[in-house]
PDB file of C-alpha atoms in Angstrom:
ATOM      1  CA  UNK F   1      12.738  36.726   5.296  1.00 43.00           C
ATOM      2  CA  UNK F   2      13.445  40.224   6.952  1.00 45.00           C
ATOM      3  CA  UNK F   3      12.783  40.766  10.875  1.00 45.00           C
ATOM      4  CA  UNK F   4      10.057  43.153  11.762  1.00 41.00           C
ATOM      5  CA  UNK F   5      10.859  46.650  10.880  1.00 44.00           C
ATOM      6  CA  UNK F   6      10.079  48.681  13.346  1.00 40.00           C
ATOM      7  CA  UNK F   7       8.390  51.659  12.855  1.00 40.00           C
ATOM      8  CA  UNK F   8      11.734  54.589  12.688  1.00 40.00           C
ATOM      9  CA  UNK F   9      12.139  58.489  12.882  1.00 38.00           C
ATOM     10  CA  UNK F  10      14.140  60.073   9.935  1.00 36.00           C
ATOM     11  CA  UNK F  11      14.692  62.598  11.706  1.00 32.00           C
ATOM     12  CA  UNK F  12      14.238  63.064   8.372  1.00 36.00           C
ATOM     13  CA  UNK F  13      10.983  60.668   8.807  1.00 36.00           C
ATOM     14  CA  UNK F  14       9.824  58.524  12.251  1.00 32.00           C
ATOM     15  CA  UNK F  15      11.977  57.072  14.666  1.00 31.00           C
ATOM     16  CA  UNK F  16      10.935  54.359  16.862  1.00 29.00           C
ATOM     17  CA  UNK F  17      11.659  51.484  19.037  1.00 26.00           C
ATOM     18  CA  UNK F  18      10.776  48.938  21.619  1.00 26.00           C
ATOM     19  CA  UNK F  19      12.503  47.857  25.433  1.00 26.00           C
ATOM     20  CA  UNK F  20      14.739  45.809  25.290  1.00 26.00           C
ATOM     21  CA  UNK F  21      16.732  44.515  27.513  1.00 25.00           C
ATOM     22  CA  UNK F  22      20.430  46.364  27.100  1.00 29.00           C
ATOM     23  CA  UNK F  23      18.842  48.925  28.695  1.00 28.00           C
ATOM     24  CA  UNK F  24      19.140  50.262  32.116  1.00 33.00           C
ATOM     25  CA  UNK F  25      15.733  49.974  34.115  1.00 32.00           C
ATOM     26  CA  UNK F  26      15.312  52.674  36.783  1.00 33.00           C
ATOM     27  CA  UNK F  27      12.504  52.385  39.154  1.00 30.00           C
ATOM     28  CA  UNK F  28      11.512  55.789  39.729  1.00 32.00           C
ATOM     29  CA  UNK F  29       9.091  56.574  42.495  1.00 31.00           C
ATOM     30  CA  UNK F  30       6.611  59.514  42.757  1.00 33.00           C
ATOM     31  CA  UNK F  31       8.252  61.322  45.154  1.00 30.00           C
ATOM     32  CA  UNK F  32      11.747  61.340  43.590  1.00 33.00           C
ATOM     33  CA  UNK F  33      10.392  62.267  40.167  1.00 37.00           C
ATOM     34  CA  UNK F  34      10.805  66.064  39.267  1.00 40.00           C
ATOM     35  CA  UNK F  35       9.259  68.070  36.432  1.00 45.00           C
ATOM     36  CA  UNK F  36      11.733  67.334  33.643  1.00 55.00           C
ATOM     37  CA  UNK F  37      12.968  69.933  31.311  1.00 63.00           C
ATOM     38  CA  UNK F  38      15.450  70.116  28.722  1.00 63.00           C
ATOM     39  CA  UNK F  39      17.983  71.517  30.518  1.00 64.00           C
ATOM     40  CA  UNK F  40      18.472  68.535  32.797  1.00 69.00           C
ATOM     41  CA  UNK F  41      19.245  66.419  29.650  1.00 77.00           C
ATOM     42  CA  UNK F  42      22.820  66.512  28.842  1.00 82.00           C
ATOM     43  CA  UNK F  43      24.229  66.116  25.767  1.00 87.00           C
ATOM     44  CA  UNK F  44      25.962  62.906  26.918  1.00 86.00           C
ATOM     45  CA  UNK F  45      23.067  61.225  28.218  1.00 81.00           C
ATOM     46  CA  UNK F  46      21.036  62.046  24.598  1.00 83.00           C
ATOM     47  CA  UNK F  47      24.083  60.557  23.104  1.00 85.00           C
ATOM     48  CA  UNK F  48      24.208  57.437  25.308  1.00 81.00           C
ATOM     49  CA  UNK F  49      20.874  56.434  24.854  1.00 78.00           C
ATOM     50  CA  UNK F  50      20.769  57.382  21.233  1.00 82.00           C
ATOM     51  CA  UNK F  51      23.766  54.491  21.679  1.00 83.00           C
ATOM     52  CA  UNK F  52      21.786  52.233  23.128  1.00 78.00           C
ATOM     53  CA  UNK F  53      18.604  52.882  20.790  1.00 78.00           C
ATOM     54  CA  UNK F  54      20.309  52.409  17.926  1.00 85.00           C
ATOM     55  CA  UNK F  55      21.896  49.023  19.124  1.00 83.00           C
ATOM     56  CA  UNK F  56      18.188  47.719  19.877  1.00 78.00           C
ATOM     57  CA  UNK F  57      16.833  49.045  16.541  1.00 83.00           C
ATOM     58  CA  UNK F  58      19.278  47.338  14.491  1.00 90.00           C
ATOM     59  CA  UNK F  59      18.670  43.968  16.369  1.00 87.00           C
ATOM     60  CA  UNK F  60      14.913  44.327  15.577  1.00 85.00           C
ATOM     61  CA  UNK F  61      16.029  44.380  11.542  1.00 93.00           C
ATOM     62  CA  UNK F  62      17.887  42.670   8.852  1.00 97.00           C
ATOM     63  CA  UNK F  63      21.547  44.614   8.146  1.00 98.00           C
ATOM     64  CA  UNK F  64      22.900  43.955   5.171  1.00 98.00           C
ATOM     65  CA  UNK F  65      26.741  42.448   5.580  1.00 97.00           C
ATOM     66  CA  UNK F  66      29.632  40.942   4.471  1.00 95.00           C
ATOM     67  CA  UNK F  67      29.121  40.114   0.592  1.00 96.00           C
ATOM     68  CA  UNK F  68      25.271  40.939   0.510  1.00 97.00           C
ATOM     69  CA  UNK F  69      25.249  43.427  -2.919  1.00 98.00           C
ATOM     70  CA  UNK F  70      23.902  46.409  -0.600  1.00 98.00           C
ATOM     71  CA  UNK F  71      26.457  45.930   2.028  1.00 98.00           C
ATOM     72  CA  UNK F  72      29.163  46.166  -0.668  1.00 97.00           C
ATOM     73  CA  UNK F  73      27.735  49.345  -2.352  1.00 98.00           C
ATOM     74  CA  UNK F  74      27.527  51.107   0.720  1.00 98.00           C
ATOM     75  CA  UNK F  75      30.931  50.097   1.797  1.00 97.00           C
ATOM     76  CA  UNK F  76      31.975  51.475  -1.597  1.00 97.00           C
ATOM     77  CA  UNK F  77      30.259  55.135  -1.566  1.00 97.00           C
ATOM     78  CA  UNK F  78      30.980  55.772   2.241  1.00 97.00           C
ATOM     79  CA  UNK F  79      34.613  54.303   3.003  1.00 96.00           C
ATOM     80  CA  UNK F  80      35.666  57.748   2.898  1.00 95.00           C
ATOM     81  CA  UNK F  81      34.146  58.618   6.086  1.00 96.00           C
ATOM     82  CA  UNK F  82      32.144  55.914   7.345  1.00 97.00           C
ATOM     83  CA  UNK F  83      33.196  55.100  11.223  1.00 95.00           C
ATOM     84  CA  UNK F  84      34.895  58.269  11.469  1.00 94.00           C
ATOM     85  CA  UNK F  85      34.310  61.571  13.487  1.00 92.00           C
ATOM     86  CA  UNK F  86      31.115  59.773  14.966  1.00 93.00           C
ATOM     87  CA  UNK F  87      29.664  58.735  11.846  1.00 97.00           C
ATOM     88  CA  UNK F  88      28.583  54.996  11.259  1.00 97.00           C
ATOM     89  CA  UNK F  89      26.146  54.013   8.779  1.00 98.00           C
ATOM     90  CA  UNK F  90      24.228  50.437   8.095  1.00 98.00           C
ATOM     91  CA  UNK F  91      21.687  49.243   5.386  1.00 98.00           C
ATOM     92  CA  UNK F  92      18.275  47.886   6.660  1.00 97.00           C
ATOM     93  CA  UNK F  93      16.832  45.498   4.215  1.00 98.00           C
ATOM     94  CA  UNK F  94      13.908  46.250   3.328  1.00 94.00           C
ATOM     95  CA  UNK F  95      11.655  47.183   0.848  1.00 93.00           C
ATOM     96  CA  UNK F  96      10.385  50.766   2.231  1.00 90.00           C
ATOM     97  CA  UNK F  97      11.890  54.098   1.196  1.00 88.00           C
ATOM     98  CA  UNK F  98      13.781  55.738   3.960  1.00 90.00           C
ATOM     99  CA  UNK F  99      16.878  56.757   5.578  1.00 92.00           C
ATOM    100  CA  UNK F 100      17.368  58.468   9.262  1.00 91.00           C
ATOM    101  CA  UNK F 101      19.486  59.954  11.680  1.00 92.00           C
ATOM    102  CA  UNK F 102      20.002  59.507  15.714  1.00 89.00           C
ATOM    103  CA  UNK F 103      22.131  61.547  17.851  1.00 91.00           C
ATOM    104  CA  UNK F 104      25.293  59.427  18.415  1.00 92.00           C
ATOM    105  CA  UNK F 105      25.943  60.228  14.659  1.00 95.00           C
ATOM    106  CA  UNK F 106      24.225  56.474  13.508  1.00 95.00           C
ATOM    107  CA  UNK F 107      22.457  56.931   9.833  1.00 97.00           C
ATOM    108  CA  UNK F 108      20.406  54.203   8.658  1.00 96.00           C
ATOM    109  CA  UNK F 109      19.597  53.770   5.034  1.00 97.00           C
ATOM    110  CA  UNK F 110      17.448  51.282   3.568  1.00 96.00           C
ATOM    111  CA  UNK F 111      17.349  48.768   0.415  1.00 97.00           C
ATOM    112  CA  UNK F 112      14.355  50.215  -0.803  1.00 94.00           C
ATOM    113  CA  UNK F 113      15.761  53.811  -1.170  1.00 94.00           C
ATOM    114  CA  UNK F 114      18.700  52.202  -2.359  1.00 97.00           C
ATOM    115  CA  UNK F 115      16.600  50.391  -5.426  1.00 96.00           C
ATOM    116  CA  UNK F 116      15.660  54.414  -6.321  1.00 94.00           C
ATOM    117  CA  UNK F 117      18.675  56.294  -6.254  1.00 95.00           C
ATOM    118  CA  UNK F 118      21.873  56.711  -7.935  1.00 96.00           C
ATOM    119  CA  UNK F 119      25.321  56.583  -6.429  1.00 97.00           C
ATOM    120  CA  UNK F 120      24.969  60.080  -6.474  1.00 96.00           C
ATOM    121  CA  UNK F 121      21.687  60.816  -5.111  1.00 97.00           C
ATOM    122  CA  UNK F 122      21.771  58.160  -2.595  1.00 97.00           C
ATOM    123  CA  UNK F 123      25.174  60.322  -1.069  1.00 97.00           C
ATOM    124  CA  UNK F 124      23.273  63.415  -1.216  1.00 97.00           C
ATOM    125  CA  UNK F 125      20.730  62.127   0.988  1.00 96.00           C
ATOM    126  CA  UNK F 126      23.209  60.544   3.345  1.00 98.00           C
ATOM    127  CA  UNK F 127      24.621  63.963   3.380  1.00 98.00           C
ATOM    128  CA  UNK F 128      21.524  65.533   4.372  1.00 97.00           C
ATOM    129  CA  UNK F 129      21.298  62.743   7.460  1.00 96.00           C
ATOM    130  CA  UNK F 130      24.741  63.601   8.483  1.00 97.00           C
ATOM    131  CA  UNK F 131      23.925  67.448   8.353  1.00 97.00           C
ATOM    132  CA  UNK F 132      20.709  66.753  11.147  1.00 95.00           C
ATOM    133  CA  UNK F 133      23.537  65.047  13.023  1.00 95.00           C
ATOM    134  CA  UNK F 134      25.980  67.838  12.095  1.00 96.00           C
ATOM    135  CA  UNK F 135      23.881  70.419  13.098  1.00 96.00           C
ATOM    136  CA  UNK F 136      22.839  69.012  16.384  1.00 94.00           C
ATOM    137  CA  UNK F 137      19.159  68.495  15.141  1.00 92.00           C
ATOM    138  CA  UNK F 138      18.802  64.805  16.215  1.00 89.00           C
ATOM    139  CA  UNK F 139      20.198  65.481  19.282  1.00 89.00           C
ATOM    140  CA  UNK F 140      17.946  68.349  19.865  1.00 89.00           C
ATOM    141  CA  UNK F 141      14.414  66.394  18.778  1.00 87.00           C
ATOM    142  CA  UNK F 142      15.372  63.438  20.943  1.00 84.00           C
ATOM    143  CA  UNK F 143      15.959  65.523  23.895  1.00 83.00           C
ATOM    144  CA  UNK F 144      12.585  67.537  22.995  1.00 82.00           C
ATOM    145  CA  UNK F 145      11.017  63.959  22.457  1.00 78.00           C
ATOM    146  CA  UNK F 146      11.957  63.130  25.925  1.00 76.00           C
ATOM    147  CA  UNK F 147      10.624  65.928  27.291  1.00 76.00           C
ATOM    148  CA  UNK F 148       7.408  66.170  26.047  1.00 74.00           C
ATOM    149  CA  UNK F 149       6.484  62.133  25.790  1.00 70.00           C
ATOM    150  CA  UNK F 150       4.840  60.299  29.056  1.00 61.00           C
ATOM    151  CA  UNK F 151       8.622  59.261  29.589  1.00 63.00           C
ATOM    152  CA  UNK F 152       9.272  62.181  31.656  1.00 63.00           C
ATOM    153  CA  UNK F 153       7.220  61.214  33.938  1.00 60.00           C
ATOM    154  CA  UNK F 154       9.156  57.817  34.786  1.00 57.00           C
ATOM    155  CA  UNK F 155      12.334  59.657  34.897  1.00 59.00           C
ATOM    156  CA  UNK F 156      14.027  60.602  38.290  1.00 50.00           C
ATOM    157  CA  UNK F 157      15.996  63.799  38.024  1.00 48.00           C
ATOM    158  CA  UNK F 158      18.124  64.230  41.549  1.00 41.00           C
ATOM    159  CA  UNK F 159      20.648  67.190  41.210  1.00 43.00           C
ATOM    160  CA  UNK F 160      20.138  67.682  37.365  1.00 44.00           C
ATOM    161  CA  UNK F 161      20.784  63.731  36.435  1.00 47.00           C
ATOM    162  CA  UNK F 162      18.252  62.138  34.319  1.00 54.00           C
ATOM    163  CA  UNK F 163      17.516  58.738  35.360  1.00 60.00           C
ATOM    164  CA  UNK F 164      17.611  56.059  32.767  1.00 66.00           C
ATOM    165  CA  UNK F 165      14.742  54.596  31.168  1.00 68.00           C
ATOM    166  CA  UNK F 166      13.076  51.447  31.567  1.00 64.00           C
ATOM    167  CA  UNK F 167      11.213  49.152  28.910  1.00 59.00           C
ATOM    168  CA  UNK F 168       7.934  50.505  29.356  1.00 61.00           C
ATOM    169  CA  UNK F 169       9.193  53.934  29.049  1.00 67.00           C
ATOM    170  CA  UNK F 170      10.852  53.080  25.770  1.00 61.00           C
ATOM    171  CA  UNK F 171       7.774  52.639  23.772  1.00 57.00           C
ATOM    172  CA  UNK F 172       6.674  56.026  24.868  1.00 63.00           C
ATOM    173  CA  UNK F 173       9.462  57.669  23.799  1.00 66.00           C
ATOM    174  CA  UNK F 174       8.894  56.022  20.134  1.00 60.00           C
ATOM    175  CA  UNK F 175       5.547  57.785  19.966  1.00 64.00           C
ATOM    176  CA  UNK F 176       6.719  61.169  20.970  1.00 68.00           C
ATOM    177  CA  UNK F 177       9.790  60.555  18.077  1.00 67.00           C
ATOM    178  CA  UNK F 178       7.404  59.258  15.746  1.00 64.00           C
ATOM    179  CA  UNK F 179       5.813  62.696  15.774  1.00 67.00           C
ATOM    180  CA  UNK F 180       8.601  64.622  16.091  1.00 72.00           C
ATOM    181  CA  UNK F 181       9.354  67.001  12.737  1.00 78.00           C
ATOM    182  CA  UNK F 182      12.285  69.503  11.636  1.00 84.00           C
ATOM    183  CA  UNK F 183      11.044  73.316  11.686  1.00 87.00           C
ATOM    184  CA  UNK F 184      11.802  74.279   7.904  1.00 88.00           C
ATOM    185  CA  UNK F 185      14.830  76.117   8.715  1.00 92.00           C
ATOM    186  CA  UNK F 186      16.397  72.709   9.796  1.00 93.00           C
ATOM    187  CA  UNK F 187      15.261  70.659   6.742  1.00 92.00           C
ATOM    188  CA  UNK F 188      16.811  73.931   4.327  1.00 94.00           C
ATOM    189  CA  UNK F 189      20.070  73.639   6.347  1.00 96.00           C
ATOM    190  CA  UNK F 190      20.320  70.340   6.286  1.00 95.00           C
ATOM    191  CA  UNK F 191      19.772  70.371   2.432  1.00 96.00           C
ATOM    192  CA  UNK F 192      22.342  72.725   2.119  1.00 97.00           C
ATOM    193  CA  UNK F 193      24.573  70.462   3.845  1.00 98.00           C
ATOM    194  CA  UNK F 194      24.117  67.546   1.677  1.00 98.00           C
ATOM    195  CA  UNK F 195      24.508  69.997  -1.379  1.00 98.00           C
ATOM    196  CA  UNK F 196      27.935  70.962  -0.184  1.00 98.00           C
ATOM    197  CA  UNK F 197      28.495  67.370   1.211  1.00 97.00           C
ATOM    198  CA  UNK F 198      28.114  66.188  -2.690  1.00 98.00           C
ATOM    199  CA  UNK F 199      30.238  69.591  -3.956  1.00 97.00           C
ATOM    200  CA  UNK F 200      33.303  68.393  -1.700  1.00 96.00           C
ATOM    201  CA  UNK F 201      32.849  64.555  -2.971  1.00 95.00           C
ATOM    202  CA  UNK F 202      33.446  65.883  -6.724  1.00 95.00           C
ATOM    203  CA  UNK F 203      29.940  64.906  -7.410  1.00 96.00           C
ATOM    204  CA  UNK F 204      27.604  67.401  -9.353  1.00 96.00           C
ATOM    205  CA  UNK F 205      25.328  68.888  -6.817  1.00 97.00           C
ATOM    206  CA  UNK F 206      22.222  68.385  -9.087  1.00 97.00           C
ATOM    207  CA  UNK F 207      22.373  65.141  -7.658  1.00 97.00           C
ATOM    208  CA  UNK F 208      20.285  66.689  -4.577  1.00 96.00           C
ATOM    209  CA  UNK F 209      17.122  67.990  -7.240  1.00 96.00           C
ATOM    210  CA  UNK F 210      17.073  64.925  -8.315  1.00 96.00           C
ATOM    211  CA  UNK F 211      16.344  62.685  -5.718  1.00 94.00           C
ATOM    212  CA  UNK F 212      14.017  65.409  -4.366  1.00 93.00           C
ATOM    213  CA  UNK F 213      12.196  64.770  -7.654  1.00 92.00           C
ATOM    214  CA  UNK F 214      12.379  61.302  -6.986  1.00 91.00           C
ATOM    215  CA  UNK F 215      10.403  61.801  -3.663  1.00 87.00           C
ATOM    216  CA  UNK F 216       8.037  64.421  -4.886  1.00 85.00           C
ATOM    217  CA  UNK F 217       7.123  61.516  -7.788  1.00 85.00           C
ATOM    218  CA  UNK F 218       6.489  58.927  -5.529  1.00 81.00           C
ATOM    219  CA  UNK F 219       4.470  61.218  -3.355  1.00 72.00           C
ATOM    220  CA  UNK F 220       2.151  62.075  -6.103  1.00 70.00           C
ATOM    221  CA  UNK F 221       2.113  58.411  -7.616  1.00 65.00           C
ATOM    222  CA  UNK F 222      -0.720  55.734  -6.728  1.00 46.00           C
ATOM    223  CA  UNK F 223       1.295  52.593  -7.272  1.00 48.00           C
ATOM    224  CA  UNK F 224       3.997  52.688  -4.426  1.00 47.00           C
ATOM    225  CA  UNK F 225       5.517  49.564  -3.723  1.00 44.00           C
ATOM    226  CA  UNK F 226       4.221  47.934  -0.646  1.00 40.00           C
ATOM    227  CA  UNK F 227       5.058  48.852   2.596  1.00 39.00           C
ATOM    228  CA  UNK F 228       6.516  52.645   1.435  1.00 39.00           C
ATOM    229  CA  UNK F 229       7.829  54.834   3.731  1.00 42.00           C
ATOM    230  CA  UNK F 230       8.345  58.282   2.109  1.00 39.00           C
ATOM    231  CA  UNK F 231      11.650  59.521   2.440  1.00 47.00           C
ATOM    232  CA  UNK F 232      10.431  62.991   3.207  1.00 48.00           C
ATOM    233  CA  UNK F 233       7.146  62.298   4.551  1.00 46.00           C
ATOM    234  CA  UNK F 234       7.382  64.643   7.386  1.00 47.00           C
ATOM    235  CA  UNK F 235       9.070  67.406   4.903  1.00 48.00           C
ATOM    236  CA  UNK F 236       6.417  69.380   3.378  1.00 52.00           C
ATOM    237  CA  UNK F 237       6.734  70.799  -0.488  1.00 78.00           C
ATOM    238  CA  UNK F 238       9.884  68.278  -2.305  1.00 83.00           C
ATOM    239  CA  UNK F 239       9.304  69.905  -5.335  1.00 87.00           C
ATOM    240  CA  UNK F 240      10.059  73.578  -4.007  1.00 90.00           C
ATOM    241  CA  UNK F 241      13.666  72.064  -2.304  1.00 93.00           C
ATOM    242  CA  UNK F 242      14.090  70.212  -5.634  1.00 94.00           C
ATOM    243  CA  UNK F 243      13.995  73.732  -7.435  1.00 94.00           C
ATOM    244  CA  UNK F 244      15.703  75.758  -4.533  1.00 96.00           C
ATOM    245  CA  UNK F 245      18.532  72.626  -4.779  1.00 97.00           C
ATOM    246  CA  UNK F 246      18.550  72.982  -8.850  1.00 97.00           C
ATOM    247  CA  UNK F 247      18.587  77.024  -8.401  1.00 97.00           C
ATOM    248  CA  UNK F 248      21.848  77.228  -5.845  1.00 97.00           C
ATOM    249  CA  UNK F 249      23.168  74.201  -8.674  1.00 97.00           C
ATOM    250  CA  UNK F 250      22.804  76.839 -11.934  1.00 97.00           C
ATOM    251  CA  UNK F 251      23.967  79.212  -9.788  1.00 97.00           C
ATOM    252  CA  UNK F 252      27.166  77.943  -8.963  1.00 97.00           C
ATOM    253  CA  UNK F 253      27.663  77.064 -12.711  1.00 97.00           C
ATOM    254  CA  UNK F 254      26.500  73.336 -12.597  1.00 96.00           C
ATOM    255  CA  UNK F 255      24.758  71.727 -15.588  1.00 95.00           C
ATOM    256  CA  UNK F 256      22.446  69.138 -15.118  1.00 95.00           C
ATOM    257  CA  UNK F 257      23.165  66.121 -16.725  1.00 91.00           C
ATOM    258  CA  UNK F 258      21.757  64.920 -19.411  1.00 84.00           C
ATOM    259  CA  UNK F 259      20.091  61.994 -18.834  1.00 78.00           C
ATOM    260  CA  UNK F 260      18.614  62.635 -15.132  1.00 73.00           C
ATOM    261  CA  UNK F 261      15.721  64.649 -17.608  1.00 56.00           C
ATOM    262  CA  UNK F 262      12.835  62.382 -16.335  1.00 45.00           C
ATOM    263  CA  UNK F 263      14.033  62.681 -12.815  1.00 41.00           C
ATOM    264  CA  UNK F 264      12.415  58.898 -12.842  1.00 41.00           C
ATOM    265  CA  UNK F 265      11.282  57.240  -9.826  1.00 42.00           C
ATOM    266  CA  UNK F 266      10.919  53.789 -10.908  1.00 41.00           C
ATOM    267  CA  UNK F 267      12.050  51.113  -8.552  1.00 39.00           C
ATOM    268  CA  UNK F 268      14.606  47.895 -10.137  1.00 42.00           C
ATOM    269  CA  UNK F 269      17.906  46.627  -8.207  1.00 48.00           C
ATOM    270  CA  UNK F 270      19.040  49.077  -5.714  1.00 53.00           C
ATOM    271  CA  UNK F 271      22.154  47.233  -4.867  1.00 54.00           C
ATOM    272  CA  UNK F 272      22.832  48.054  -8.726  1.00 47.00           C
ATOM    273  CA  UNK F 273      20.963  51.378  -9.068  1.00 51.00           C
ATOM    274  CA  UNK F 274      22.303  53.083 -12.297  1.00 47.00           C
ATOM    275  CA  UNK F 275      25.253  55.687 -11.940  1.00 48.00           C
ATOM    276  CA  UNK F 276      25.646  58.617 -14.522  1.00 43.00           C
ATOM    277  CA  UNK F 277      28.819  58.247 -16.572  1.00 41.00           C
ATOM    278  CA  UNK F 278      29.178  61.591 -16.571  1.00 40.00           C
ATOM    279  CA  UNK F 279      29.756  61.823 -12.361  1.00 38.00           C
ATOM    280  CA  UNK F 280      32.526  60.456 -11.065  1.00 35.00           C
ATOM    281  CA  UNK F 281      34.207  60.143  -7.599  1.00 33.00           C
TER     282      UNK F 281
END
């Protein structure tokens, strides 16, 4: 039986978490709490508690390890450059469709997106994660999130250091995440970068259409599985990024493969989700 998932932001999606107690309590008082603005939030401190955050929100879920038939597909698409330049990437198991970001370069994918997507598609949307982290667009939403949540108020900032946060203010922060989106510019770059992610894998680009398709499908479909978290829930119009992705694709002299037609969204073993013979890597 999975743990509770807790609620979490793709920065791509929802991001949330509760206290815990690896992190720091501060007991700020009134009179040594400042307006807080984004400018007093370093990059290191974003990073830090992105750190801890991450290390809380994969204690509140089930990874998948050692043998488990997720673990070892993951292990297999991502050796290349998993826990390298900042990147480290996990499986949550569970049923819901999503994957997500945080600023100390963590992505988190999940079983249920796995059970959707190719080899192929599942990298391009792992690309797209590592281009929000690439790009400095996780870093920038948390910092935003802090800002504008009822956590600023609970932070002490003496000399331009940001206090750290306590439990209580943890939860807060998970709302203001939870609501936090990409401005369209972010979600097209960050597209972009999983296109050319896939392009310098040797994988056919196309790859990124499709598992926009996928989305846009389930998004118009009345019998989700259970529990669904749409992968691009907070990224308005799949089907136009499908086409811009299959556009840049034809224009670069890609094909689309044959038997990706359907651009089907049907849900079966993710751990064992179908790769196209004619993609290799």
């Amino acid at each position: 039986m999975r743990k509770h998932l807790i609620p979490v932001l793709l920065i791509s999606a929802t991001l949330g978490f509760s206290g815990c107690t690896a992190i720091n309590e501060v007991t700020a008082t009134s009179a040594g709490v400042k307006l807080l603005q984004a400018a007093t939030i370093s990059d290191e401190y974003v990073q830090q508690i992105s750190a801890d955050y991450i290390k809380q929100l994969d204690a509140q879920n089930e990874i998948a390890n050692g043998s488990n038939p997720y673990a070892t597909r993951i292990e297999r698409l991502t050796r290349s450059f998993n826990n390298k330049d900042g990147i480290n990437i996990k499986v949550y198991l569970t049923p819901e469709v999503n994957a997500f970001a945080t600023a100390d370069g963590s992505v988190r994918v999940y079983s249920g997106l796995m059970d959707i997507m190719t080899d192929e598609e599942l990298l391009g949307i792992i690309g797209h994660e590592i281009g929000h982290y690439i790009n400095h667009d996780t870093r920038d939403a948390f910092r935003n999130a802090l800002v504008t949540s009822a956590v600023r108020d609970g932070l002490a900032s003496t000399g331009g250091v940001v206090g750290a946060l306590s439990s209580s203010q943890v939860g807060a922060l998970g709302e203001a995440l939870s609501s936090s989106r990409y401005s369209r510019k972010q979600e097209s770059e960050a597209d972009d970068y999983g296109y050319e992610f896939l392009k310098q894998h040797g994988i056919n680009p196309w790859a990124m259409a499709i598992a926009f398709e996928k989305m846009q499908q389930l998004d118009s479909s009345s019998s989700t599985a259970p529990g669904l978290q749409q992968l691009f829930s907070s990224h308005p119009d799949s089907a136009a990024r499908a086409q811009r992705m299959a556009q840049k694709a034809l224009k670069d002299g890609y094909s689309r493969p044959s038997n990706t037609s359907g651009g089907s969204a049907s849900s079966g073993s993710g751990a064992a989700a179908s790769t196209s013979n004619e993609w290799t890597f």
